[in-house]
CSV table of C-alpha atoms in Angstrom, one decimal:
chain,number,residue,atom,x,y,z
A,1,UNK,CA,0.0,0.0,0.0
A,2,UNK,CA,2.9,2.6,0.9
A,3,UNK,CA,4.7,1.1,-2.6
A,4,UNK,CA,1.6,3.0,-4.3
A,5,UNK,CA,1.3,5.7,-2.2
A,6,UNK,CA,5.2,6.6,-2.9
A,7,UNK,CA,4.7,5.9,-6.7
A,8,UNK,CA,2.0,8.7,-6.5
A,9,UNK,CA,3.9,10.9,-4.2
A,10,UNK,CA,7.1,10.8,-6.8
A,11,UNK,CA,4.4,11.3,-9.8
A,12,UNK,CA,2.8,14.2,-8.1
A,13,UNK,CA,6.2,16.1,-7.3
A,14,UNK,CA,7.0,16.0,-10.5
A,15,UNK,CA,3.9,17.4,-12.0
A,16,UNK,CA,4.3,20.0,-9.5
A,17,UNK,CA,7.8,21.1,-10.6
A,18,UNK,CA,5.8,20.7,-14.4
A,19,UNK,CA,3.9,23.2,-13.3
A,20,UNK,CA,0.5,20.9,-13.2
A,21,UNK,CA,-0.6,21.7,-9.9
A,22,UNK,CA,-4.5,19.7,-10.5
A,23,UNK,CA,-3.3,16.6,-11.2
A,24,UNK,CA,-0.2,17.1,-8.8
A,25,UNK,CA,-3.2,17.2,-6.0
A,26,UNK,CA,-5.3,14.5,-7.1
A,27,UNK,CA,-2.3,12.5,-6.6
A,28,UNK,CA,-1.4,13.4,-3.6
A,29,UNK,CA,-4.9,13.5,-2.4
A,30,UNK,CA,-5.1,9.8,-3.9
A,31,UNK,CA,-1.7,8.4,-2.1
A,32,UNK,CA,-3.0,10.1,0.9
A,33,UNK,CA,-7.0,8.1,0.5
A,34,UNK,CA,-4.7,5.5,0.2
A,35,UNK,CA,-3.0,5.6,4.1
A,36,UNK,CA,-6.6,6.9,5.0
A,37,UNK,CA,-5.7,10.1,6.0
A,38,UNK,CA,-7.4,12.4,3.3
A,39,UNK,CA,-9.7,13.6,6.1
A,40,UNK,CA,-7.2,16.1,6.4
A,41,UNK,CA,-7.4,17.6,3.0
A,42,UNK,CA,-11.8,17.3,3.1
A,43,UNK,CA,-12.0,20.7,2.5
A,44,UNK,CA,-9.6,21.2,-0.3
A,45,UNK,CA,-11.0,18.1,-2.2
A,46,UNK,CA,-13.8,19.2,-1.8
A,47,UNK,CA,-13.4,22.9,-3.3
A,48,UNK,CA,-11.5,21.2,-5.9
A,49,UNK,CA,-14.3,18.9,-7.0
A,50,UNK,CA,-16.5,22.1,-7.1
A,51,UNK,CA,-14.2,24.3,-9.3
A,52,UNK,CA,-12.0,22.5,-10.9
A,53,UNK,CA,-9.0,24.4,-9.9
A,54,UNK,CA,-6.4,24.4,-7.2
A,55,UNK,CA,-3.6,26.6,-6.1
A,56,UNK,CA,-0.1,26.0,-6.1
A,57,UNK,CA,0.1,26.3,-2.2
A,58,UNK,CA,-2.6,23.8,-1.9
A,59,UNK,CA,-1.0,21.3,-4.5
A,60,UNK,CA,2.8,21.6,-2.3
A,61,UNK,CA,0.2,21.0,0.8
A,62,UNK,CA,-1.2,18.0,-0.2
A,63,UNK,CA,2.2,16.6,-1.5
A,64,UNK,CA,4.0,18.2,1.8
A,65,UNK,CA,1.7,16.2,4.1
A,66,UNK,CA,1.8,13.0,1.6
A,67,UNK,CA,5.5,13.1,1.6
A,68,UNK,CA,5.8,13.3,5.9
A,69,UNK,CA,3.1,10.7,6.2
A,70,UNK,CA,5.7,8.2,4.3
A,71,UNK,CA,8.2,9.6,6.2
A,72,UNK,CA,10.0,10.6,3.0
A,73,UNK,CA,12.7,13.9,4.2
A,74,UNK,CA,13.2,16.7,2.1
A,75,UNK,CA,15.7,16.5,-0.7
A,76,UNK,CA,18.4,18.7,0.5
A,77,UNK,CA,20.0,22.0,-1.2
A,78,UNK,CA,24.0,21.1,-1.6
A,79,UNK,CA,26.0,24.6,-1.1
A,80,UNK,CA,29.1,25.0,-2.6
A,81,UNK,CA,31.5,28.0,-1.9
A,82,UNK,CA,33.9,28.6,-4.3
A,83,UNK,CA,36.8,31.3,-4.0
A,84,UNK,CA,39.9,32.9,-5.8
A,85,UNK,CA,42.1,29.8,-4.9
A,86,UNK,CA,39.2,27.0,-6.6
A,87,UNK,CA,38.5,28.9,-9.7
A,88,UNK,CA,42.6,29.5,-10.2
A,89,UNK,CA,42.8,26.1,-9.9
A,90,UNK,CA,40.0,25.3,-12.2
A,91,UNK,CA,41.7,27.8,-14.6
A,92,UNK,CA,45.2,26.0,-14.5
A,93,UNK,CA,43.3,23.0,-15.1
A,94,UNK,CA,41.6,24.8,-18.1
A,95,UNK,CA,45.0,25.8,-19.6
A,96,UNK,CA,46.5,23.2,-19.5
A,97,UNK,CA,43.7,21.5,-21.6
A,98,UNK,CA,43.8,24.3,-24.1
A,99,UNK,CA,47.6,23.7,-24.6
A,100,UNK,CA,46.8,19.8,-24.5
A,101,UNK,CA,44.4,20.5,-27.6
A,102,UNK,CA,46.8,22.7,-29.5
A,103,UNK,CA,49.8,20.1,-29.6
A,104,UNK,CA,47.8,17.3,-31.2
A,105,UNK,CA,45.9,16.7,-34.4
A,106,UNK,CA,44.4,18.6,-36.2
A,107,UNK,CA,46.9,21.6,-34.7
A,108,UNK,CA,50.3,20.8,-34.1
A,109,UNK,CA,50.9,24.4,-32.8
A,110,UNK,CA,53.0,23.4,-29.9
A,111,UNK,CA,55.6,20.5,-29.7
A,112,UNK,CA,54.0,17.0,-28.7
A,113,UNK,CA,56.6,17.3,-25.5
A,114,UNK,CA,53.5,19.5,-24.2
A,115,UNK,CA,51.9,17.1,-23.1
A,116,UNK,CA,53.9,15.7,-21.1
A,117,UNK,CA,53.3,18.3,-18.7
A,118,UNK,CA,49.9,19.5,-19.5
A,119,UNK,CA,48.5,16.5,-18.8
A,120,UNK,CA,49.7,15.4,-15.5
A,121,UNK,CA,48.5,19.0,-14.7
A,122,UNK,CA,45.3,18.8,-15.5
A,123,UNK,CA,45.1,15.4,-13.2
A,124,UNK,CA,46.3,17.0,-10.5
A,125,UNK,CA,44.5,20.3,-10.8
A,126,UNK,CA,41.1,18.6,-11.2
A,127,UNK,CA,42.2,16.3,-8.5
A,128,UNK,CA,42.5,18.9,-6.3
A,129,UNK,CA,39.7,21.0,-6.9
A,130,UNK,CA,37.3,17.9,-6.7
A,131,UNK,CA,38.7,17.5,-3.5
A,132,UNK,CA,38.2,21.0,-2.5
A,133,UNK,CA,34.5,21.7,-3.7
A,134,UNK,CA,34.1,18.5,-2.0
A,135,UNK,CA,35.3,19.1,1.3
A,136,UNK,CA,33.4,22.3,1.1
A,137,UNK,CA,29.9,21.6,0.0
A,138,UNK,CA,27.1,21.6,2.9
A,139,UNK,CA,24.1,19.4,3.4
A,140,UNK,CA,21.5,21.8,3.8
A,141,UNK,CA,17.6,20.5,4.6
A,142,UNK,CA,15.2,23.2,4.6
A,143,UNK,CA,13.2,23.3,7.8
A,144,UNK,CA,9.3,21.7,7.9
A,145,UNK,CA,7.2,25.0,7.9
């Protein structure tokens, strides 16, 4: 039953971010008849089945409360702060595949000897800013409201 009601709850959030917030609430509403708890939304079904139109708030309510009766968390926003140092290192990294380009075929406007140290520099500079941006990046999960 919960197999269903997640399959609807992953269908639904992506109509929402489609933009199709009536058939994003029917199913939610529908995963949420499923675990018998649609009592909660009565009202809004109910206006729904009246009109034939919903709001965006009431769709991301439906699809809020579907999503914490599964007991499914938010996805969470991963921040990244880059500075001078990353992007220098991303741009040594850039060089040296510019001058990696330009000593081989079709080209030949540098000797092939080039290579030998553009390439290990590109390892190493993606290597390290990997590492970095990595090492860096936050986990944040935006609170229940």
């Amino acid at each position: 039953m919960s197999e269903r009601a997640r399959s609807l709850y992953n269908t639904a959030s992506t109509l929402l971010e489609d933009g199709k917030y009536a058939e994003a609430f029917v199913l939610a509403y529908a995963g949420l008849k499923l675990l018998k708890l649609e009592k909660t939304l009565e009202d809004l079904w109910n206006d729904f089945m009246s009109t034939g139109r919903i709001e965006e708030e009431d769709a991301v309510q439906a699809i809020d409360l579907l999503r914490r009766s599964l007991g499914i968390r938010k996805e969470p926003i991963i921040e990244i702060e880059l500075n001078e140092i990353d992007l220098g290192i991303l741009g040594v990294a850039v060089i040296a595949m510019i001058l990696t380009v330009l000593s081989g075929d079709p080209f030949w406007l540098l000797p092939l000897w080039t290579n030998v140290i553009s390439i290990p520099c590109i390892a190493c500079a993606l290597s390290i800013f990997v590492e970095r941006v990595v090492r860096k990046s936050k986990r944040i999960y935006l609170e229940e409201g």
